[in-house]
Structure formats: structure tokens, C-alpha cells
Tab-separated table of C-alpha atoms in Angstrom:
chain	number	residue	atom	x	y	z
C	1	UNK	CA	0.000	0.000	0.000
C	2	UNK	CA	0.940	3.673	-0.737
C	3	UNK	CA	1.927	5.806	2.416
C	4	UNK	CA	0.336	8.836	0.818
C	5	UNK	CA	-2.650	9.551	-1.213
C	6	UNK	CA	-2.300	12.708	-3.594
C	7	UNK	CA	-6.126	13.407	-4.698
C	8	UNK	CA	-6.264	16.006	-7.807
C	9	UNK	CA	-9.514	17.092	-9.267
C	10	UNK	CA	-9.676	18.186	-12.831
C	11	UNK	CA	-11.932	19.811	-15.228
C	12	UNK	CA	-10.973	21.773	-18.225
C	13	UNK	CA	-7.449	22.515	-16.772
C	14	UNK	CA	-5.575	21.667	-20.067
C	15	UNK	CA	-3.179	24.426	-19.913
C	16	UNK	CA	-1.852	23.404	-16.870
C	17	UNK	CA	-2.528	20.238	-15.760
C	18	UNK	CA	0.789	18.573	-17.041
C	19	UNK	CA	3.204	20.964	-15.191
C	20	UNK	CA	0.207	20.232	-12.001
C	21	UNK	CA	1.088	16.309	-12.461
C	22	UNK	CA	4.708	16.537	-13.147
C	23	UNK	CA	5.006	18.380	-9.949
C	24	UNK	CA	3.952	15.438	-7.983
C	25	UNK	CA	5.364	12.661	-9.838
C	26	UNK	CA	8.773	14.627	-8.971
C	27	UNK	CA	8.366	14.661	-5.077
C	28	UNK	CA	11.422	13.810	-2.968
C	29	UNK	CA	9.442	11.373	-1.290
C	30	UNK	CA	8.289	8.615	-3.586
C	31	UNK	CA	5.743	6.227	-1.870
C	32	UNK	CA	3.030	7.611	-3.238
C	33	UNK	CA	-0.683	6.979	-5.189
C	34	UNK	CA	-0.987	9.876	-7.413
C	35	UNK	CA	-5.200	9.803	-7.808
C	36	UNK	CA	-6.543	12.088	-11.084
C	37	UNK	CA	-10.085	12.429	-11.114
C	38	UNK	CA	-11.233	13.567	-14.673
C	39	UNK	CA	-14.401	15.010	-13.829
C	40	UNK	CA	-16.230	15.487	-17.073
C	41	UNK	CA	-13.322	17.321	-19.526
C	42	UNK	CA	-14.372	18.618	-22.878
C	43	UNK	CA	-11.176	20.191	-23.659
C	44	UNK	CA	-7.472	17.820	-23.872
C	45	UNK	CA	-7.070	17.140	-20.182
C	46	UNK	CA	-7.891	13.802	-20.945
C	47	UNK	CA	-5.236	13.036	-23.709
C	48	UNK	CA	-2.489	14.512	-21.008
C	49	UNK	CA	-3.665	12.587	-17.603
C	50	UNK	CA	-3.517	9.372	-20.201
C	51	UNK	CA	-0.172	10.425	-21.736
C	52	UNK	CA	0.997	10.984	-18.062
C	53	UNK	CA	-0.356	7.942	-16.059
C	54	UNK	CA	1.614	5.355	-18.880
C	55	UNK	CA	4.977	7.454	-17.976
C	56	UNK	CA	4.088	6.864	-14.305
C	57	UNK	CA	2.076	4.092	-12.723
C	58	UNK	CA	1.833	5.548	-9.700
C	59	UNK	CA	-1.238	7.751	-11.248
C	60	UNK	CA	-4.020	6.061	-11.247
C	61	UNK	CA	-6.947	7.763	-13.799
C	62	UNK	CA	-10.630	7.981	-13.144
C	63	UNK	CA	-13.278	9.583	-15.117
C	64	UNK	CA	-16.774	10.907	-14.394
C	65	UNK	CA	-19.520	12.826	-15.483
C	66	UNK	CA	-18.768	16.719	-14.483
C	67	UNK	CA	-19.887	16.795	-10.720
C	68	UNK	CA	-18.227	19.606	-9.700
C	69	UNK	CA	-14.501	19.536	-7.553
C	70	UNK	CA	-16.814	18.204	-4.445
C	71	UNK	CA	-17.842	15.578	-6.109
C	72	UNK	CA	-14.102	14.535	-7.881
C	73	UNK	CA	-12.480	15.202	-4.235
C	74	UNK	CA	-15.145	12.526	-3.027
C	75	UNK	CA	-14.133	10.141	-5.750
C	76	UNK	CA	-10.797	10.308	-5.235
C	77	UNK	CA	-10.956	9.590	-1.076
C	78	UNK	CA	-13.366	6.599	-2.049
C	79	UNK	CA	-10.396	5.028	-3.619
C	80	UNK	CA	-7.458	6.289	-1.725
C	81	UNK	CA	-5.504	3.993	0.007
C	82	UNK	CA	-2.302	5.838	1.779
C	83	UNK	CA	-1.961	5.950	5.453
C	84	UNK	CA	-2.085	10.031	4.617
C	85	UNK	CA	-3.754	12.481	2.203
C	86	UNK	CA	-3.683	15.479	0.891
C	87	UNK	CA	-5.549	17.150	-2.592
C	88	UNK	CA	-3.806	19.342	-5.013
C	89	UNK	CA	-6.010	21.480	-7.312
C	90	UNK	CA	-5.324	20.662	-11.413
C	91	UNK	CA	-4.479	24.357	-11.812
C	92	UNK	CA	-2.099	24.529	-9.090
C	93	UNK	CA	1.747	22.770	-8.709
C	94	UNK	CA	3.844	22.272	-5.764
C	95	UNK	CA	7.317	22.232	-4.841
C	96	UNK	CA	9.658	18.998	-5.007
C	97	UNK	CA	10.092	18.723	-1.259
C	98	UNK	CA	6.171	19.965	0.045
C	99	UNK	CA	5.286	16.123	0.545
C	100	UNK	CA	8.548	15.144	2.327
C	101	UNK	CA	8.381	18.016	4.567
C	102	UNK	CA	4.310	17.317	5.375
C	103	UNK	CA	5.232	13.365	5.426
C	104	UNK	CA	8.373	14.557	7.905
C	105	UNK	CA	6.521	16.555	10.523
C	106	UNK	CA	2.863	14.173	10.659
C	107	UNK	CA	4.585	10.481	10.939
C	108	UNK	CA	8.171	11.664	13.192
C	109	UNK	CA	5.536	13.468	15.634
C	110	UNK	CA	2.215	11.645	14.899
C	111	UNK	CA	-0.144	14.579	14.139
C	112	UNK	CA	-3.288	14.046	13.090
C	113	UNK	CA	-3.367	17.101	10.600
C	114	UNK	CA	-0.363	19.184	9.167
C	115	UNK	CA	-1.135	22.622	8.043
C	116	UNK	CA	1.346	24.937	5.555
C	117	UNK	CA	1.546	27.633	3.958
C	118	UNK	CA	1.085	28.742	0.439
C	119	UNK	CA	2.177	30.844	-2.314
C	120	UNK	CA	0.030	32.663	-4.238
C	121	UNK	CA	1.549	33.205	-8.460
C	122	UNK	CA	0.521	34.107	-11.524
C	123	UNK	CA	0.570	32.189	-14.710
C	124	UNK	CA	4.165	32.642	-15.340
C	125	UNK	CA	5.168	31.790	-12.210
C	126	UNK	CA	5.751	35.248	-10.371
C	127	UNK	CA	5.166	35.537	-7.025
C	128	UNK	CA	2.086	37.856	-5.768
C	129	UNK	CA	2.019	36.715	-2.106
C	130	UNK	CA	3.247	34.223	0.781
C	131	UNK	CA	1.341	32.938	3.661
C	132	UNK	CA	3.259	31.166	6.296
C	133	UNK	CA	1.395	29.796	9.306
C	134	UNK	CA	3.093	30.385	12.536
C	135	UNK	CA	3.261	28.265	15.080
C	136	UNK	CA	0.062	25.945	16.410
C	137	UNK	CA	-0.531	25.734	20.150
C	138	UNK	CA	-3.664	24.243	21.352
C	139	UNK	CA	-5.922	26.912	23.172
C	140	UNK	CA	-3.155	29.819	22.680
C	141	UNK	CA	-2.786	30.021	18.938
C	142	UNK	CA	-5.435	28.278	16.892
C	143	UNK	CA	-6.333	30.413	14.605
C	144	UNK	CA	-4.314	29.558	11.554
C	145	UNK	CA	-6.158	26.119	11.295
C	146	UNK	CA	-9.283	29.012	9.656
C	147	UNK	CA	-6.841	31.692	8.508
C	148	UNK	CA	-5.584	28.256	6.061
C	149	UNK	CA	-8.833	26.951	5.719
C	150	UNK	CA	-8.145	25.564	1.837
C	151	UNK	CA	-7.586	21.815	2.164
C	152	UNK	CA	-5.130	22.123	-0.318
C	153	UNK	CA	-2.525	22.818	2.216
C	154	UNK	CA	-3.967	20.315	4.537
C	155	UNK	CA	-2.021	16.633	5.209
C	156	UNK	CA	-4.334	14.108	7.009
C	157	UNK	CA	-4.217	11.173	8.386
C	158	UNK	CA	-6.877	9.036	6.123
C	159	UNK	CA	-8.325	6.573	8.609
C	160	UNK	CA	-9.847	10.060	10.066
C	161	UNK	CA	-11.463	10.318	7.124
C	162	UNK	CA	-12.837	7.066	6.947
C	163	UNK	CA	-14.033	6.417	10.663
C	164	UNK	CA	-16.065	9.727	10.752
C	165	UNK	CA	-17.911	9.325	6.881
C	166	UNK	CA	-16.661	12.682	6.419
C	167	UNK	CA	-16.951	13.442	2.841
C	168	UNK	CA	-17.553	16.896	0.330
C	169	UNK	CA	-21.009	18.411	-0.180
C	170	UNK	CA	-21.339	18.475	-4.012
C	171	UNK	CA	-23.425	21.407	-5.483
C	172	UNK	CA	-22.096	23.936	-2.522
C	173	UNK	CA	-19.408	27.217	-2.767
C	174	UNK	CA	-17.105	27.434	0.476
C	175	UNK	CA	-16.850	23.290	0.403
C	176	UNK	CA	-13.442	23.313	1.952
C	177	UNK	CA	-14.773	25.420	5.221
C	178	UNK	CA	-16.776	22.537	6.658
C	179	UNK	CA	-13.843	20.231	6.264
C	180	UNK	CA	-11.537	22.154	7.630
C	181	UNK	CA	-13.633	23.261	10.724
C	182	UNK	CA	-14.704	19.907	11.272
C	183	UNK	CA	-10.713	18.585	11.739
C	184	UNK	CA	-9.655	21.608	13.180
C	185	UNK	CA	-12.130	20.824	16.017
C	186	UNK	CA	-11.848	16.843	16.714
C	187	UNK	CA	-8.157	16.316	15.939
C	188	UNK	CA	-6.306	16.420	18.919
C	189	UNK	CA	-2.855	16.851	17.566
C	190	UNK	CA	-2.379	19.300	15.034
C	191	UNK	CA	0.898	21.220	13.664
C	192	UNK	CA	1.611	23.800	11.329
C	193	UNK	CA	5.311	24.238	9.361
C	194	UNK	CA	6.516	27.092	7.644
C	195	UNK	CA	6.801	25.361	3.792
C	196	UNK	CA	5.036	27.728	1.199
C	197	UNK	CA	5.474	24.997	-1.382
C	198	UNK	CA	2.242	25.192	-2.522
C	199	UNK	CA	1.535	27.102	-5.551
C	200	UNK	CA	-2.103	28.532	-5.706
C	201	UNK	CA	-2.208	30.315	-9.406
C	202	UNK	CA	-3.909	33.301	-10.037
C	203	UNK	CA	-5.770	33.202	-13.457
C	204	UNK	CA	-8.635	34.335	-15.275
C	205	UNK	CA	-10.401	30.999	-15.523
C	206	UNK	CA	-9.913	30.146	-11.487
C	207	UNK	CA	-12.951	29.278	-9.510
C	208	UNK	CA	-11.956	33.091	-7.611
C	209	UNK	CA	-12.068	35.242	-10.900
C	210	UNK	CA	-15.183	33.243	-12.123
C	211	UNK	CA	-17.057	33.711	-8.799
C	212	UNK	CA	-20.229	35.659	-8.862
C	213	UNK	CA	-21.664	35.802	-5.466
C	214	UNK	CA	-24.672	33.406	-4.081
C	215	UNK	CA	-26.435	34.403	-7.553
C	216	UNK	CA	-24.656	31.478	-8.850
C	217	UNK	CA	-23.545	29.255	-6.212
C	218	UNK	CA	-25.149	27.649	-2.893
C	219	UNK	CA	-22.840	28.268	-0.059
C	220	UNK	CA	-22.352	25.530	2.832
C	221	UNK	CA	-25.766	25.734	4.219
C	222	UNK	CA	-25.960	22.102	4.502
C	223	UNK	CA	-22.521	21.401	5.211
C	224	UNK	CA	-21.783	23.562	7.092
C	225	UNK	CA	-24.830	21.882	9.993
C	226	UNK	CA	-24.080	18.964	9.264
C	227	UNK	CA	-20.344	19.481	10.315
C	228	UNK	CA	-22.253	21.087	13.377
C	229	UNK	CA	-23.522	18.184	14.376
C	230	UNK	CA	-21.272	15.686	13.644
C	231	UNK	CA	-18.987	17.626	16.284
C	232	UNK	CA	-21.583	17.530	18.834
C	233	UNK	CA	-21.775	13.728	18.417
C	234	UNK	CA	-17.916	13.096	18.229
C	235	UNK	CA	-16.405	16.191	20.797
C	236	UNK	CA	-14.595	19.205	20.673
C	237	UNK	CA	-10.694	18.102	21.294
C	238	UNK	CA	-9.588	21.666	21.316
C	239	UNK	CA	-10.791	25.121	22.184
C	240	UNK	CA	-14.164	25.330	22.314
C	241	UNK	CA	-13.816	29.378	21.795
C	242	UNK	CA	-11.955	28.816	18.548
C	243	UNK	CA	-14.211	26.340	17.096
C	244	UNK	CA	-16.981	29.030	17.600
C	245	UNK	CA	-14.540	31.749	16.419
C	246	UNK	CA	-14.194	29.659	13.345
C	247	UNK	CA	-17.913	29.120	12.256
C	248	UNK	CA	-18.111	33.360	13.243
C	249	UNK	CA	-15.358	33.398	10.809
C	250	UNK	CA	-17.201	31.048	8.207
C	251	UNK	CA	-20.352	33.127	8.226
C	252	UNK	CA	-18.414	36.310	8.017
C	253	UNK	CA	-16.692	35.163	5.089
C	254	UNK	CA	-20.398	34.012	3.544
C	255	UNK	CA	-21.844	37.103	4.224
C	256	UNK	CA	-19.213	39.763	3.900
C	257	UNK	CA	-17.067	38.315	0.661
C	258	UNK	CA	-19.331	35.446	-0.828
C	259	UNK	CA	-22.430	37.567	-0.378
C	260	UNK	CA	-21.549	40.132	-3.199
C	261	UNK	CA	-23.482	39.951	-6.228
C	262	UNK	CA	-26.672	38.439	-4.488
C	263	UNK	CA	-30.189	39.473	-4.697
C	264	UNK	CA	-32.159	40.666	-1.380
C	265	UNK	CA	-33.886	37.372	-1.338
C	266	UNK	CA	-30.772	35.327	-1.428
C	267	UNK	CA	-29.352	37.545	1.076
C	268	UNK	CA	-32.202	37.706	3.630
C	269	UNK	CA	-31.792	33.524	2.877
C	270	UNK	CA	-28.464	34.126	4.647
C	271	UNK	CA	-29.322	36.176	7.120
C	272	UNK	CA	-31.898	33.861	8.629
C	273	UNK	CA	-29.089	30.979	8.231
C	274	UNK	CA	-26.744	33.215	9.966
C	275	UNK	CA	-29.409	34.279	12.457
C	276	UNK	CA	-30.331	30.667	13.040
C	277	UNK	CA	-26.859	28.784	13.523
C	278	UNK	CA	-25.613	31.339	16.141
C	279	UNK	CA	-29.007	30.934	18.215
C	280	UNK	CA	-29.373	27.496	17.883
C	281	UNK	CA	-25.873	26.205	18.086
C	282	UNK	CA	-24.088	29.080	20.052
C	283	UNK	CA	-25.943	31.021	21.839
C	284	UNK	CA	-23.502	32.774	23.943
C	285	UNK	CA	-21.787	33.574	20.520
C	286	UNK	CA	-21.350	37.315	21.643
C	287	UNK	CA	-19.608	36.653	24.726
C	288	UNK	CA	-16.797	34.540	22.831
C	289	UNK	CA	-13.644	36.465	24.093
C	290	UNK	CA	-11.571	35.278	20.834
C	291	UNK	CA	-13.639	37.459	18.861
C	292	UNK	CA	-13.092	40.525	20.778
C	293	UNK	CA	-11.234	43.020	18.793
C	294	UNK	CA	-8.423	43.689	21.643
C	295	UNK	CA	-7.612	39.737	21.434
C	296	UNK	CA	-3.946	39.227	20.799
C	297	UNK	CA	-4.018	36.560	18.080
C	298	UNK	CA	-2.369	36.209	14.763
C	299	UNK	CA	-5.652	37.361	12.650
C	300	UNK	CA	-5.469	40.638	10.080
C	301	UNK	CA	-7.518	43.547	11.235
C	302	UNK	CA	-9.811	42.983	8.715
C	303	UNK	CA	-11.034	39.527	9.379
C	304	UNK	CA	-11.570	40.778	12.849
C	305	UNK	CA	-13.363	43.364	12.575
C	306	UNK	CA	-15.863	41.209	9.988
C	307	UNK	CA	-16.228	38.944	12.825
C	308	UNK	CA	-17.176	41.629	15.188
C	309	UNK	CA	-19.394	43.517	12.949
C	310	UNK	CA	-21.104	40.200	12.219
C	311	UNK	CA	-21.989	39.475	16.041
C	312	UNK	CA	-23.637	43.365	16.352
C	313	UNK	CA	-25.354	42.917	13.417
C	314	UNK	CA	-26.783	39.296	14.566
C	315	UNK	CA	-27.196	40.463	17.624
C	316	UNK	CA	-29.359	43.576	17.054
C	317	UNK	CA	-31.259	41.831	14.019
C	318	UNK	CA	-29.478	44.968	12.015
C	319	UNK	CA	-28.124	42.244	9.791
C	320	UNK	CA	-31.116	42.364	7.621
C	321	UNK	CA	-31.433	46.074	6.429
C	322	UNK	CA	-27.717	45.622	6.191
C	323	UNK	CA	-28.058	42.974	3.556
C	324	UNK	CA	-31.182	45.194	1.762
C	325	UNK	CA	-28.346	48.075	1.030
C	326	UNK	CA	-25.698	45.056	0.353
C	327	UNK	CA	-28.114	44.401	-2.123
C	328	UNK	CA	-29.241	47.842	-3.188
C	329	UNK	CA	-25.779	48.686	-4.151
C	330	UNK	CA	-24.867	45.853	-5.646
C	331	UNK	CA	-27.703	46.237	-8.654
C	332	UNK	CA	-26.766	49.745	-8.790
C	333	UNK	CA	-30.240	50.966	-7.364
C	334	UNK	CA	-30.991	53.562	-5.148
C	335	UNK	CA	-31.115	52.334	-1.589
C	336	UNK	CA	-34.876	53.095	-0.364
């Protein structure tokens, strides 16, 4: 059996899935599946993942209808096999030694999850920005296991995977949140390194540039409770004020960022979500010292102050005229 299961997702990504796949095949560390999930191509992705997996049978090539990256991601843990995991994005590449290090740090100390940092680049390669995690200590200094919420620059232990069912929601924007809160909260040993080995590019036809607000997508309504839930059953293994610091976070990010473009009744939809996951899951949400805005953790002002403006405006019920002008301005109409 493998040690590590590399899952990659692809749809359309022609133009740069070889360099994506050549990337892992050329890892220092060797004992590796390398799982391609062709999720539904119409352009020559195919002809290169088949071109690639004869030069390397470590790749092993499936093909499905287009689901969406969800439903590929799910596909590939159904067949993974490694004692670890981790997902690379078909538009994305990685460094020669970002496995070994991740491999290095999870099996010499036995951590559950490994989180690192990434680099953000353009097409040719140029650097536009780094984020490094610092250091993870449970209760202190949690909060970089939401500031890195991509699963991309995740390593797991599978059998986590396995013994909790925990799979992607297909048909939902923001599907790596619920993941990422849901291991952040039940793993009991988790570690961050330094590595920016991970190469996130910046392009025209990425999911980010393409996004157009909750006109087009669902967010992680369902996903997001279900995670909920799920950690009720199983236990919170770490701060119970960061796990509710990172669904404040998560609903922030929904409302704030993922919100633009939306009509008024798409938005009130999220404010009664919003409105109804804080009451009925945290109530005490606006006492959570984490989320105070004098709280001396490794978060930009920014995110904070989203947070904080999120808990007054749930609070006070001013959430919804706030999302009527969200939605005013973003049509271009006067706000009444």
C-alpha cells in the first residue's frame, strides 16, 4: 500500500494540468498513489492525464460525469488507500520537497493534521504573495487552522477520514470550510510548518475570478450543519472558543465576501441561516472572548473586525437592512 494519497480534481485545466502532475510525480518522497479524477473534460485534459499515467504508474486515472470539484475530491478519497492524504487542485503545482516536509513533521511526531503555507503566483510563475502559518498551540494560537482553511494545504491522516464518513457536499461554494472546521475541532494533535510549497495560481479561468456571489452558487448551508452536528456527536478536542470563532469566521466570510453579487432574497436567505446557527448552536456567541477586537491573536484587522461587525449585526437583528443596502448597491439601485 501507498503511504500517501495525492487526490487532484480536474476539469478543463488543459493548460496546466501537465506541469500540475509533473510536480507530484517529482516529489522527494516517492511512496506515493498519485489519484486524477477527470471530472467530465471537454477540452485535452484527458489526452495529457492518459499520456501521463503510462509514464508513471503511480497515477491512477478515473473519469466521471462533471460533478463539480466536491464531487471529484469525493471520488478520489473513495479510492485512496495511503496511510495520509492530501488534494492538489489541477491548476495549481507544488514544490519537489512539500510532501517530504508534510510526510516529515505528521509520521516523526504523529499529528493528526499538518497545516502549511502557500504561495500565491501568476501564470508565469511570479510571485504575488506568501502565507506562512506560525506556530500551532492548542488553546493559545489556533487560529491559523481558519486563517488556512483551503484543504489544499492540509495533510491528514486518512483513517480520520474514513471512521467519521466525512466526505464533500457536491453542489455547494465554500466546500473546503466545513472540512476544515470539522478537523480543526476533533483532531487532537495538530501542527503547522513554515513550507510555502504550494503554488495557488492566479488566473482568469480560477474558480476566484469566475465567482459571482450566491447568484450562482449555494454556499455551505448544509454542510456547514451537518459538520455542526457531527462535532456535537464526536467532541470538541480543542478550544471550544476557537471552534466558535471559526464558524463566526465562516459566516463572516459568507456574508461579507461570498455575499456580493446576491439578490435581497438570497441575502435575507443568509441572514436567517446566519441568524439561526448562532441561536441554535451558540448562543452565547457574543460573549466569545476570541472574537473581541483587543484579542492578541495572529488574525489581520480585517477579518476581525468582519467577525465583530457580524456578532452586532446578529445580535441587534441589524443584519437584515444591512443585507437590503448590500443588495441595493450591488444592482446599482438607489437604496430606499
Amino acid at each position: 500500500m501507498p503511504e500517501i494519497s495525492i487526490i487532484i480534481p480536474v476539469y478543463n485545466n488543459e493548460k496546466y494540468i501537465e506541469k500540475c502532475v509533473r510536480s507530484v510525480m517529482n516529489q522527494t518522497y516517492s511512496d506515493l498513489e498519485i489519484l486524477v479524477i477527470n471530472d467530465g473534460s471537454t477540452d485535452g485534459s484527458k489526452k495529457i492525464l492518459e499520456k501521463l499515467a503510462v509514464e508513471d504508474q503511480r497515477i491512477r486515472l478515473f473519469s466521471q460525469k462533471n460533478g463539480g470539484v466536491a464531487s471529484a475530491r469525493n471520488c478520489g478519497l473513495d479510492h485512496a488507500e495511503g496511510t495520509y492524504l492530501t488534494f492538489v487542485d489541477g491548476d495549481d503545482y507544488i514544490s519537489s520537497t512539500y510532501i517530504e516536509s508534510l510526510y516529515q513533521k505528521a509520521s516523526q511526531e504523529k499529528f493528526q493534521m499538518v497545516i502549511c503555507g502557500l504561495t500565491m503566483v501568476d501564470e508565469g510563475g511570479k510571485e504575488i504573495k506568501k502565507i506562512s502559518p506560525a506556530e500551532y498551540i492548542p488553546f493559545v494560537h489556533e487560529e491559523w487552522a481558519f486563517r488556512i482553511s483551503a484543504v489544499c494545504s492540509h495533510f491528514y491522516q486518512r483513517n480520520i477520514w474514513e471512521k467519521h464518513n466525512i466526505r464533500f457536499q457536491p453542489g455547494e461554494r465554500g466546500e473546503d470550510m466545513p472540512i476544515s472546521l470539522f478537523f480543526s475541532t476533533v483532531c487532537d494533535r495538530i501542527a503547522t510548518i513554515s513550507d510555502t510549497g504550494y503554488f495557488y495560481v492566479q488566473h482568469q479561468e480560477s474558480a476566484i475570478h469566475n465567482f459571482r456571489g450566491l447568484q450562482n452558487y449555494a454556499l455551505p448551508y448544509r454542510a456547514l450543519e451537518d459538520t455542526i452536528k457531527k462535532i456535537q456527536t464526536v467532541g470538541v478536542a480543542n478550544s471550544p472558543e476557537f471552534y466558535e470563532l471559526f464558524v463566526l469566521r465562516i459566516l463572516a466570510t459568507c456574508f461579507f465576501d461570498l455575499g456580493l453579487g446576491a439578490s435581497w432574497e438570497k441575502l435575507r436567505q443568509l441572514a436567517d441561516y446566519i441568524v439561526y446557527i448562532l441561536t441554535a448552536y451558540f448562543p452565547k456567541y457574543y460573549k466569545n472572548k476570541k472574537a473581541r477586537m483587543s484579542a492578541r491573536l495572529d488574525i489581520p484587522f480585517v477579518q476581525k473586525a468582519a467577525v465583530k461587525v457580524l456578532i452586532l449585526l446578529t445580535r441587534t437583528r441589524l443584519i437584515y437592512p444591512t443585507a437590503r443596502i448590500m443588495s441595493c448597491r450591488e444592482k446599482g439601485a438607489d437604496v430606499p
